[in-house]
PDB file of N, CA and C in Angstrom:
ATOM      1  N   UNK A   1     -33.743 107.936 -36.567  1.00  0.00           N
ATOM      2  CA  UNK A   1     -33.509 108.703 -37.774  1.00  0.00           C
ATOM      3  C   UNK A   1     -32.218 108.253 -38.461  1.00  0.00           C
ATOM      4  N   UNK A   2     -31.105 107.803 -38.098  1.00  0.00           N
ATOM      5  CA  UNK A   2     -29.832 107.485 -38.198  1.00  0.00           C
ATOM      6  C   UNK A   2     -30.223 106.108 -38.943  1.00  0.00           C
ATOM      7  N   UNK A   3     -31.271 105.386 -38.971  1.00  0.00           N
ATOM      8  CA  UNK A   3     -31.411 103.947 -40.041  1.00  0.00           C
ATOM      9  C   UNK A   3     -31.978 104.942 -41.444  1.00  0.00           C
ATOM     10  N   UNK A   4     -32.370 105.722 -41.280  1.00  0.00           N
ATOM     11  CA  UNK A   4     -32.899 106.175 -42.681  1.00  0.00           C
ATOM     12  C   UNK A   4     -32.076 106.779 -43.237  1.00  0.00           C
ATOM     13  N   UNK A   5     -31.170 107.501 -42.737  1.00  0.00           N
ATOM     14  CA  UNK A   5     -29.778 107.610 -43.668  1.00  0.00           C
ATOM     15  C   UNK A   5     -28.884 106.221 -43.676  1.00  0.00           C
ATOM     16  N   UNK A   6     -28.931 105.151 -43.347  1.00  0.00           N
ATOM     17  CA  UNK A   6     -27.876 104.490 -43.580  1.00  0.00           C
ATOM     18  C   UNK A   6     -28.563 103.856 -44.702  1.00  0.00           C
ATOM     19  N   UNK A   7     -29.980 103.518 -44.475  1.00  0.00           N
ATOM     20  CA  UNK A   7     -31.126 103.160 -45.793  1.00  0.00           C
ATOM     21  C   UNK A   7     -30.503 103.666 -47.397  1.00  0.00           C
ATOM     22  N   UNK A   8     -30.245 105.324 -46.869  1.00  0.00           N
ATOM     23  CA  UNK A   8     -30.279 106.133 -47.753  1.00  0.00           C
ATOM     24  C   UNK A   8     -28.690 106.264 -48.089  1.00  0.00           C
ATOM     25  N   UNK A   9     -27.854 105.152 -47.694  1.00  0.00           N
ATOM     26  CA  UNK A   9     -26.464 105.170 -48.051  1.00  0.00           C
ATOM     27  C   UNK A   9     -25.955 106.906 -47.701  1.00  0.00           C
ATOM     28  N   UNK A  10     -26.570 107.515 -46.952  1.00  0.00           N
ATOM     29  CA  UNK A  10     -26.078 108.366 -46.575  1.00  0.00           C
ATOM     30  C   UNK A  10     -25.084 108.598 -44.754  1.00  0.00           C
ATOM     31  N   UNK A  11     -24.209 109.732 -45.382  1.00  0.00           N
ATOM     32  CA  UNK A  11     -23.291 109.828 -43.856  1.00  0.00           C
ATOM     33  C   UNK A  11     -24.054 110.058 -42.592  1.00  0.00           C
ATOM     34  N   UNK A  12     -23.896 109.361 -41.292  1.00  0.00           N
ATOM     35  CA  UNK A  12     -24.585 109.525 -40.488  1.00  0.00           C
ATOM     36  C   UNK A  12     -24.387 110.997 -39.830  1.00  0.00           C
ATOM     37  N   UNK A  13     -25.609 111.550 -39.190  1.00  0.00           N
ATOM     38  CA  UNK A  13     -25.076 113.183 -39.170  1.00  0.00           C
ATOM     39  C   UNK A  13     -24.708 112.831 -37.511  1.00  0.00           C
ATOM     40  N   UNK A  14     -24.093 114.145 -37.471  1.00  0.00           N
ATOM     41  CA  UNK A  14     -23.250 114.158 -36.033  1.00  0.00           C
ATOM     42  C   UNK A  14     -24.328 115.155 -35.155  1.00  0.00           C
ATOM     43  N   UNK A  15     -24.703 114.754 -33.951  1.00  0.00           N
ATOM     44  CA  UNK A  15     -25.258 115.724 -32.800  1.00  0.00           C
ATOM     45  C   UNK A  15     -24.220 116.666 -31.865  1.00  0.00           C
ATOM     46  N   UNK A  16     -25.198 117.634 -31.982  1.00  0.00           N
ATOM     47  CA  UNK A  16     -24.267 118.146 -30.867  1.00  0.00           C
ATOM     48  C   UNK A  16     -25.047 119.342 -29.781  1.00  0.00           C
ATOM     49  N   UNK A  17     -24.664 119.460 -28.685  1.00  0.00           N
ATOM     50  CA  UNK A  17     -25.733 119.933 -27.362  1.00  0.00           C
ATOM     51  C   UNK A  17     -24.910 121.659 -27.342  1.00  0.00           C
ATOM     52  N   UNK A  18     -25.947 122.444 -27.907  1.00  0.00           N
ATOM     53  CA  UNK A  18     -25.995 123.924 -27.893  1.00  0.00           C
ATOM     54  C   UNK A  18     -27.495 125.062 -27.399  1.00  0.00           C
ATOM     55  N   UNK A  19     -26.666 125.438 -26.816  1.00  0.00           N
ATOM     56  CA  UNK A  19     -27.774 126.398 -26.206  1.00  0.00           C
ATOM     57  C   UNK A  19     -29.163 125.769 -25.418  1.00  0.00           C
ATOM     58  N   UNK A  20     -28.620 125.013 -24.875  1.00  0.00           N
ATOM     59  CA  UNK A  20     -29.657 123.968 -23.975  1.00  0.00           C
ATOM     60  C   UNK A  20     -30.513 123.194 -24.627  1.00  0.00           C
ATOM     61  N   UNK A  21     -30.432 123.063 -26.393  1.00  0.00           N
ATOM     62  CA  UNK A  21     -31.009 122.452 -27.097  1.00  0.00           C
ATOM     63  C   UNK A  21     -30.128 121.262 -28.088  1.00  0.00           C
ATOM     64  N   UNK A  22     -30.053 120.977 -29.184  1.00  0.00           N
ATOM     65  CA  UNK A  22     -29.401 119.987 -29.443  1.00  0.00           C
ATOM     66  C   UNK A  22     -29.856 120.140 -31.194  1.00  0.00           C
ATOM     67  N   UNK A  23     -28.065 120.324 -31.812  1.00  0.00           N
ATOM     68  CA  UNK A  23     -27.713 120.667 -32.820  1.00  0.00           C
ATOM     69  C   UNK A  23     -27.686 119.532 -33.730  1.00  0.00           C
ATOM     70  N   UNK A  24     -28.456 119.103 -35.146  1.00  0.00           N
ATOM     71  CA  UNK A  24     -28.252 117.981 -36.270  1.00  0.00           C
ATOM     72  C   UNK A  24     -27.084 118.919 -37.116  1.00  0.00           C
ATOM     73  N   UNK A  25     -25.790 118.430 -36.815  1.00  0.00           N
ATOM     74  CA  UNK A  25     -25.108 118.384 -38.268  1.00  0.00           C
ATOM     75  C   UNK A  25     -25.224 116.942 -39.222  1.00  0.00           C
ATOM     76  N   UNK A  26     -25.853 117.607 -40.464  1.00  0.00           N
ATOM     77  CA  UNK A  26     -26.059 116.303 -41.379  1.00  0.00           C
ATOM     78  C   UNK A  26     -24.907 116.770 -42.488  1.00  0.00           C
ATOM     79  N   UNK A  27     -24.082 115.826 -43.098  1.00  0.00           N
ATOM     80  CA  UNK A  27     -22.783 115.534 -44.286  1.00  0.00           C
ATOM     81  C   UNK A  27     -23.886 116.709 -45.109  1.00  0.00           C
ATOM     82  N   UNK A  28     -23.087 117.175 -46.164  1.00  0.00           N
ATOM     83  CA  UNK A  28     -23.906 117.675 -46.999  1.00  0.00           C
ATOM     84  C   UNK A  28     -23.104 116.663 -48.187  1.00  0.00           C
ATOM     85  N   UNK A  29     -24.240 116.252 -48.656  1.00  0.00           N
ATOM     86  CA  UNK A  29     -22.951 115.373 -50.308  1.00  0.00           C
ATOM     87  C   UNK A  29     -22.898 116.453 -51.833  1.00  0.00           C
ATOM     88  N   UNK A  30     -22.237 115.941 -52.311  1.00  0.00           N
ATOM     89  CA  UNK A  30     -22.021 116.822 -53.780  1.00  0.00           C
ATOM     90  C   UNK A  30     -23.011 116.896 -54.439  1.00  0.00           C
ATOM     91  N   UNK A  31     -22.652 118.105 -55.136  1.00  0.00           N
ATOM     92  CA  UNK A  31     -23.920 118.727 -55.910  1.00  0.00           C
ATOM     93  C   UNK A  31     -24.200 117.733 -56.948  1.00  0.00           C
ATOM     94  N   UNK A  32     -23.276 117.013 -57.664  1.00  0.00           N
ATOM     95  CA  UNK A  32     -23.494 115.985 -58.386  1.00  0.00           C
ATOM     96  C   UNK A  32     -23.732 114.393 -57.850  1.00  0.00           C
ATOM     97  N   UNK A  33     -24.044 114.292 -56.544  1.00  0.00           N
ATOM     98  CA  UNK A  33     -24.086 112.847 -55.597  1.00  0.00           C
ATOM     99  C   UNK A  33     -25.717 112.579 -56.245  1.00  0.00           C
ATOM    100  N   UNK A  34     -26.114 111.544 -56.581  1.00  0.00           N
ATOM    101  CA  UNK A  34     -27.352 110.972 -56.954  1.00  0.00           C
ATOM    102  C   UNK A  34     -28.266 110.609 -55.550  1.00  0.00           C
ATOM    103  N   UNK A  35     -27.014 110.213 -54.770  1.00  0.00           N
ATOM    104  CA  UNK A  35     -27.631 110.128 -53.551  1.00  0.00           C
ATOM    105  C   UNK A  35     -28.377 111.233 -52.491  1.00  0.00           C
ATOM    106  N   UNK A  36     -28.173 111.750 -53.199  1.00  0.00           N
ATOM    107  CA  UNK A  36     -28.615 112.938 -52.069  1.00  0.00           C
ATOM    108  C   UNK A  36     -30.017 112.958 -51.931  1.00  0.00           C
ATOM    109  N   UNK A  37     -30.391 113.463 -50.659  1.00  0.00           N
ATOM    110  CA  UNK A  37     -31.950 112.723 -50.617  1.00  0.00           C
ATOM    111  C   UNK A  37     -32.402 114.306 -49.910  1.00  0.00           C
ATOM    112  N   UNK A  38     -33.998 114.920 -49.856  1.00  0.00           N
ATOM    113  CA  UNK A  38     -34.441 115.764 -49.340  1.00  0.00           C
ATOM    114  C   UNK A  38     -35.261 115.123 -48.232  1.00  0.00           C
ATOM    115  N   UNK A  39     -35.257 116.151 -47.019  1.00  0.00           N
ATOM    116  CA  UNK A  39     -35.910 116.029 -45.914  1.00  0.00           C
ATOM    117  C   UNK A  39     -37.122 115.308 -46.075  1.00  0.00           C
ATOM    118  N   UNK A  40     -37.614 115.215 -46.649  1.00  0.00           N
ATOM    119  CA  UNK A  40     -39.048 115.082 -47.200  1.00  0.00           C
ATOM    120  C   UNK A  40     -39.170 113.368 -47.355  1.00  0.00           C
ATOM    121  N   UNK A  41     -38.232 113.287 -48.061  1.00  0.00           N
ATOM    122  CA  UNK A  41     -37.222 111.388 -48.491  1.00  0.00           C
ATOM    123  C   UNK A  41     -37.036 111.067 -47.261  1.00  0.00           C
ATOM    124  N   UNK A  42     -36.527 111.788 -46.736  1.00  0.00           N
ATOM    125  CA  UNK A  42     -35.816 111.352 -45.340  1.00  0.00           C
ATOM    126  C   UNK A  42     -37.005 110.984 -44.312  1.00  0.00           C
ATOM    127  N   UNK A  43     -37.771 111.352 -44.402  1.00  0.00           N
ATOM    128  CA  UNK A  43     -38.811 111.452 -43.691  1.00  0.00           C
ATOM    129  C   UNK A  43     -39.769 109.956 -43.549  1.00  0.00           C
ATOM    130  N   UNK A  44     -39.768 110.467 -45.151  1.00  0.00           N
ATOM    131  CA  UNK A  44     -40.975 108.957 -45.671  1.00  0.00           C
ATOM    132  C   UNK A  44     -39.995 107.408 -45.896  1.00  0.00           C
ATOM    133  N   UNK A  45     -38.554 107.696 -45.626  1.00  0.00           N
ATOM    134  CA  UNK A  45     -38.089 106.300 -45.669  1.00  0.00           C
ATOM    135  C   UNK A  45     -38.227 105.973 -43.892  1.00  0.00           C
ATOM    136  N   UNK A  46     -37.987 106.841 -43.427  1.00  0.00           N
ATOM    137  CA  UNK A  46     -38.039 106.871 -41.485  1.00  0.00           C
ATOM    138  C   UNK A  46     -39.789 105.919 -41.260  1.00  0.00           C
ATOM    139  N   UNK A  47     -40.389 107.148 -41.841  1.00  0.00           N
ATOM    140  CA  UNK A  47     -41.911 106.306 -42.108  1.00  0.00           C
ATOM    141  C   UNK A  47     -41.880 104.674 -42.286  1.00  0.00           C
ATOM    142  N   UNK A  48     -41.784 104.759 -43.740  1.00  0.00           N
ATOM    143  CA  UNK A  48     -41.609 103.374 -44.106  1.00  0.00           C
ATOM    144  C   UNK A  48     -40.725 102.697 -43.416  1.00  0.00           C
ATOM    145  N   UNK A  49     -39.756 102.714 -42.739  1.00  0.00           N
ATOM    146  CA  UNK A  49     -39.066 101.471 -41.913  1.00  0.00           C
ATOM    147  C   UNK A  49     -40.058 101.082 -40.587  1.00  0.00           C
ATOM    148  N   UNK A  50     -40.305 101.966 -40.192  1.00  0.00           N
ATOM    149  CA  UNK A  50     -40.983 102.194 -39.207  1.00  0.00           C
ATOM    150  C   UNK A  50     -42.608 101.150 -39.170  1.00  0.00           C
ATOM    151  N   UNK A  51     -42.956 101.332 -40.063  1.00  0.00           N
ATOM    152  CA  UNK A  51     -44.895 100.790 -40.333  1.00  0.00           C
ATOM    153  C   UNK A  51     -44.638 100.662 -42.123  1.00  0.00           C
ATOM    154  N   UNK A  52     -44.240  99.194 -42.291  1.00  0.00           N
ATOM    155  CA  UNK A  52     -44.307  99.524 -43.869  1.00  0.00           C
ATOM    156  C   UNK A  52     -45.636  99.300 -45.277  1.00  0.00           C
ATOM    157  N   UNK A  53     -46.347  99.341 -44.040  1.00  0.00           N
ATOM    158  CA  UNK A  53     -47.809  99.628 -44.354  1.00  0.00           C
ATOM    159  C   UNK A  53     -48.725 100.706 -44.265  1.00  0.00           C
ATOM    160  N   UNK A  54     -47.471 101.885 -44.207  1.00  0.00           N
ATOM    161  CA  UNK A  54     -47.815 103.297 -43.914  1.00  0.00           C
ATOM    162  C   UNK A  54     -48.403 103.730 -45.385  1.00  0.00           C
ATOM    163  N   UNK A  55     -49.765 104.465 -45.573  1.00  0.00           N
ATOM    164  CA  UNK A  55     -49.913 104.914 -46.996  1.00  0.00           C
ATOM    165  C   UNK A  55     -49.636 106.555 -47.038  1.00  0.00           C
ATOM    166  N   UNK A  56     -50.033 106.885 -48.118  1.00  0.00           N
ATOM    167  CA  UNK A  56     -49.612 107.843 -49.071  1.00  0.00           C
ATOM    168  C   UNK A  56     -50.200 108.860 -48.244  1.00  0.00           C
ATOM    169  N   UNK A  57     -51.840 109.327 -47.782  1.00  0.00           N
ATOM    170  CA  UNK A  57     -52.239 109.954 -47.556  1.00  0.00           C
ATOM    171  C   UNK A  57     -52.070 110.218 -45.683  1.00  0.00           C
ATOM    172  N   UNK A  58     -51.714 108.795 -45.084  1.00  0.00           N
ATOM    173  CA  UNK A  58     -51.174 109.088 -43.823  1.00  0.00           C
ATOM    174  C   UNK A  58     -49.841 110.165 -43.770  1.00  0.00           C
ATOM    175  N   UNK A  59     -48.871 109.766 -44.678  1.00  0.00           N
ATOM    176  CA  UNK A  59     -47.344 110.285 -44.737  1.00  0.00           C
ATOM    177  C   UNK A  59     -48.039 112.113 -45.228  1.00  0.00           C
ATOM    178  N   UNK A  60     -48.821 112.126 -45.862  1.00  0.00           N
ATOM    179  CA  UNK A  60     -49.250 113.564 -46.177  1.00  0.00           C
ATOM    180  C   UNK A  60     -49.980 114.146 -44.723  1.00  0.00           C
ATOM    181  N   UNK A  61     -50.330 113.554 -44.164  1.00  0.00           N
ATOM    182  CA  UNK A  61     -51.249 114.100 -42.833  1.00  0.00           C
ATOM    183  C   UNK A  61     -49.891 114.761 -41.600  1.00  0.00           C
ATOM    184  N   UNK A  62     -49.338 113.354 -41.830  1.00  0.00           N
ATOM    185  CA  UNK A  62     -48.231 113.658 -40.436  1.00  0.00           C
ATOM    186  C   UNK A  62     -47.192 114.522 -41.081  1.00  0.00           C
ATOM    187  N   UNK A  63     -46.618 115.090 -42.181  1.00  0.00           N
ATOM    188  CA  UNK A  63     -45.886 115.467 -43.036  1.00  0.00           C
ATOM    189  C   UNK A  63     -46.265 116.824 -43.070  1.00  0.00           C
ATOM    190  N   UNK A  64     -47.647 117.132 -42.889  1.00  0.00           N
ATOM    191  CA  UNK A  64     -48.256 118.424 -43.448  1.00  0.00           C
ATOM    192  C   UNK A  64     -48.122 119.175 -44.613  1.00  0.00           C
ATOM    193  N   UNK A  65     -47.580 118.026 -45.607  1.00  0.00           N
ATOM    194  CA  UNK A  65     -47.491 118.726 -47.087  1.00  0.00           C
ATOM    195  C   UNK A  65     -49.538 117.697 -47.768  1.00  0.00           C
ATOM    196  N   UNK A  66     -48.466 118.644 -49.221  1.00  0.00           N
ATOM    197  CA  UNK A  66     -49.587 117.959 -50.393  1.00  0.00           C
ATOM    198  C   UNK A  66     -49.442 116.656 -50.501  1.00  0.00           C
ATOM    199  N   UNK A  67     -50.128 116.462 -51.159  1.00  0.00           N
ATOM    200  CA  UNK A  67     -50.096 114.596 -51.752  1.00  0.00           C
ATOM    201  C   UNK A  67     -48.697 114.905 -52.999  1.00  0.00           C
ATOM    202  N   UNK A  68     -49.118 116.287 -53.947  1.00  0.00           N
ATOM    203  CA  UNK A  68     -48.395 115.759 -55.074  1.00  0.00           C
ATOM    204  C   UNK A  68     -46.611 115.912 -54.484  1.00  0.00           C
ATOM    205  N   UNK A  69     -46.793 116.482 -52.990  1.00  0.00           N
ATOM    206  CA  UNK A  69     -45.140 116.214 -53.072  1.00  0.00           C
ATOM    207  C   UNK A  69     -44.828 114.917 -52.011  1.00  0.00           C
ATOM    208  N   UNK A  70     -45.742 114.724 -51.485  1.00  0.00           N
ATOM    209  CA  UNK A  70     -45.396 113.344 -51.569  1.00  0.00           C
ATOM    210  C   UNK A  70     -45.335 111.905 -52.229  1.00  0.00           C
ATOM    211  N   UNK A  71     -46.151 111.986 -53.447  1.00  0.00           N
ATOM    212  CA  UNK A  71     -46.154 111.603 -54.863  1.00  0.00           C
ATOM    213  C   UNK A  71     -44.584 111.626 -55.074  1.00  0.00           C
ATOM    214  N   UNK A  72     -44.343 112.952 -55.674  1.00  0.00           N
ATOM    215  CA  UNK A  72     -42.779 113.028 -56.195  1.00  0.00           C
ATOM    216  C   UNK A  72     -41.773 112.312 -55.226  1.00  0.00           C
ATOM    217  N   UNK A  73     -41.705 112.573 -54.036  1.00  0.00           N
ATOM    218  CA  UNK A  73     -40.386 112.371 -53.177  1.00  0.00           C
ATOM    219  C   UNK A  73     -40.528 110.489 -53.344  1.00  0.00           C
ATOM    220  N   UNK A  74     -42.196 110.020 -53.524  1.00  0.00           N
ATOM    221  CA  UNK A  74     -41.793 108.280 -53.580  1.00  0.00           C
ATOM    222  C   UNK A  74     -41.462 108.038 -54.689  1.00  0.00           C
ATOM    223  N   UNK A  75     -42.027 108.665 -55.915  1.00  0.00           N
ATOM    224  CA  UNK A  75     -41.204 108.514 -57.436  1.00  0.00           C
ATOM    225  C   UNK A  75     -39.621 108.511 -57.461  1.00  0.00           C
ATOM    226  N   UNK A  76     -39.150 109.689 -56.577  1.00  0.00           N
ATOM    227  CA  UNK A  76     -37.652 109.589 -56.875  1.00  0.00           C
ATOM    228  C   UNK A  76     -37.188 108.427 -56.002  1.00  0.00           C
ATOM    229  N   UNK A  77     -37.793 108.290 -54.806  1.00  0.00           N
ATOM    230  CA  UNK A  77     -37.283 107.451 -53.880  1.00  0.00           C
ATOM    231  C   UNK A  77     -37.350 105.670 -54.525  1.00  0.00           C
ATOM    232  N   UNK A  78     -38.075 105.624 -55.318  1.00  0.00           N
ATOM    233  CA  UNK A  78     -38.695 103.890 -56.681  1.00  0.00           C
ATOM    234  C   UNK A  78     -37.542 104.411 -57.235  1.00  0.00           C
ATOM    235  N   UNK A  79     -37.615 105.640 -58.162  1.00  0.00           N
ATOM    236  CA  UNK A  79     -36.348 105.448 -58.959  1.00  0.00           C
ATOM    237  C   UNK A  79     -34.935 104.991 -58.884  1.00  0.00           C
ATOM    238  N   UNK A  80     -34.460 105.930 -57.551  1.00  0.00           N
ATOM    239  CA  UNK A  80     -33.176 105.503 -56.587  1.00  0.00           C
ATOM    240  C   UNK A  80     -33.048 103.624 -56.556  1.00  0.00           C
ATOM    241  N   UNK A  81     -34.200 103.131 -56.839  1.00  0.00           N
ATOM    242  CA  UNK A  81     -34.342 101.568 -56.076  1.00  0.00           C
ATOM    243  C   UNK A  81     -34.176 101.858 -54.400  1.00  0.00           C
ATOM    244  N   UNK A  82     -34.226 103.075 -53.610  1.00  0.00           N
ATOM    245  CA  UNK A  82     -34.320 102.450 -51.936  1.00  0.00           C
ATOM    246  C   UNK A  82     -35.807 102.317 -51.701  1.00  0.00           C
ATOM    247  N   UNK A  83     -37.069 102.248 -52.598  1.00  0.00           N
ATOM    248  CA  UNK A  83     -38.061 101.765 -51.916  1.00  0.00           C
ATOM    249  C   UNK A  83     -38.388 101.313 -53.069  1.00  0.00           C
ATOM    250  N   UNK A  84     -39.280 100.124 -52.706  1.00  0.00           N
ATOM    251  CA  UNK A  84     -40.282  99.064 -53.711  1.00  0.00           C
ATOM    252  C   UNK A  84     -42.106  99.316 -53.406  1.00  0.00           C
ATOM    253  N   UNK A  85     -42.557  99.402 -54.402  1.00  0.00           N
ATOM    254  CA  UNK A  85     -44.139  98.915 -54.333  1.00  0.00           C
ATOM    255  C   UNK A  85     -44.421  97.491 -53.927  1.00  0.00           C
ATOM    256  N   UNK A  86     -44.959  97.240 -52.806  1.00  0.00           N
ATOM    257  CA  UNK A  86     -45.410  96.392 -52.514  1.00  0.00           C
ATOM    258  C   UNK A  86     -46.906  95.975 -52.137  1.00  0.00           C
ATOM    259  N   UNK A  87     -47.458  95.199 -53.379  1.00  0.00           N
ATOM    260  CA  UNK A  87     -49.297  95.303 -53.276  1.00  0.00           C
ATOM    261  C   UNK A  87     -49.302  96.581 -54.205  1.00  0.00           C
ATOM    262  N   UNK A  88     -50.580  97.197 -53.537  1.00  0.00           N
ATOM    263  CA  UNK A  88     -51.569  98.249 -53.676  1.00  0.00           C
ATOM    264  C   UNK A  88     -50.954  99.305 -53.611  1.00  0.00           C
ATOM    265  N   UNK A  89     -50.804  99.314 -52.023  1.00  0.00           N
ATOM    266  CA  UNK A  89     -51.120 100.696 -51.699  1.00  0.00           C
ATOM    267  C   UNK A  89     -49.595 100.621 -50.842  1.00  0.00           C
ATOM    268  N   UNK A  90     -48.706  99.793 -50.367  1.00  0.00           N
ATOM    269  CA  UNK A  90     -48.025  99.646 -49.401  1.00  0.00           C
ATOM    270  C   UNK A  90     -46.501 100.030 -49.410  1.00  0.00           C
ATOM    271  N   UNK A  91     -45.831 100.002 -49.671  1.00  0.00           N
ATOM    272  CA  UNK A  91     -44.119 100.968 -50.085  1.00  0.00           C
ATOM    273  C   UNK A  91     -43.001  99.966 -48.901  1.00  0.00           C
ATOM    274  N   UNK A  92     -41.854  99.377 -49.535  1.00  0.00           N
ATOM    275  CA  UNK A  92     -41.049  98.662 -48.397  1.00  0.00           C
ATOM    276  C   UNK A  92     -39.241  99.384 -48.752  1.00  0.00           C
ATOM    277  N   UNK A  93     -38.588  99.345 -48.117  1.00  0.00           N
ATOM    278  CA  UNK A  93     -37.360  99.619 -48.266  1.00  0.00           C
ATOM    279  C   UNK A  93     -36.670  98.535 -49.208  1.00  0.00           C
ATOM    280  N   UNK A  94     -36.038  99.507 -50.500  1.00  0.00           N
ATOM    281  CA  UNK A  94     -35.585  98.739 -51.333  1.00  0.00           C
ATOM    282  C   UNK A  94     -34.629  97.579 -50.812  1.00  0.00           C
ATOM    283  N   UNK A  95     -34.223  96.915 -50.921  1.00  0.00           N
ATOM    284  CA  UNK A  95     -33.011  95.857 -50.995  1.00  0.00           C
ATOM    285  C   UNK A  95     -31.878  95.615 -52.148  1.00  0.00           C
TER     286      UNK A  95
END
């Protein structure tokens, strides 16, 4: 998970071991940071590094949302430039 925030030029979050389970502190960035990315982003760039031949309707299955918000989160994520269309159907981590 820690490559998809660095993907995402974001601060790496800090762990920490509470209550026999294990705590994500993630940076929170400014309300005005462009960078700031939702769980959802976070998710489907983890995806995409991972299998970057992962499609749209897989990331909706394992995700358990809609299509149209996973639609949006790759629109903003093209816009940002951290992911590219590649082909058809296929999505790669921007460069």
């Amino acid at each position: 998970m820690d490559d998809a925030f660095v993907a995402a030029r974001l601060s790496i979050p800090e762990y920490e071991e509470s209550c026999g389970g294990i705590v994500t502190l993630i940076p929170r960035a400014t309300k005005n940071d462009p960078k700031e990315l939702s769980v959802y982003q976070l998710l489907i760039l983890n995806y995409i590094q991972k299998d970057p031949t992962v499609t749209r309707e897989e990331m909706t299955q394992k995700m358990n949302v809609s299509d149209a918000t996973i639609k949006r989160a790759l629109a903003d994520l093209q816009n940002r430039g951290l992911i590219v269309r590649v082909g058809g159907r296929k999505m790669d981590i921007g460069k």
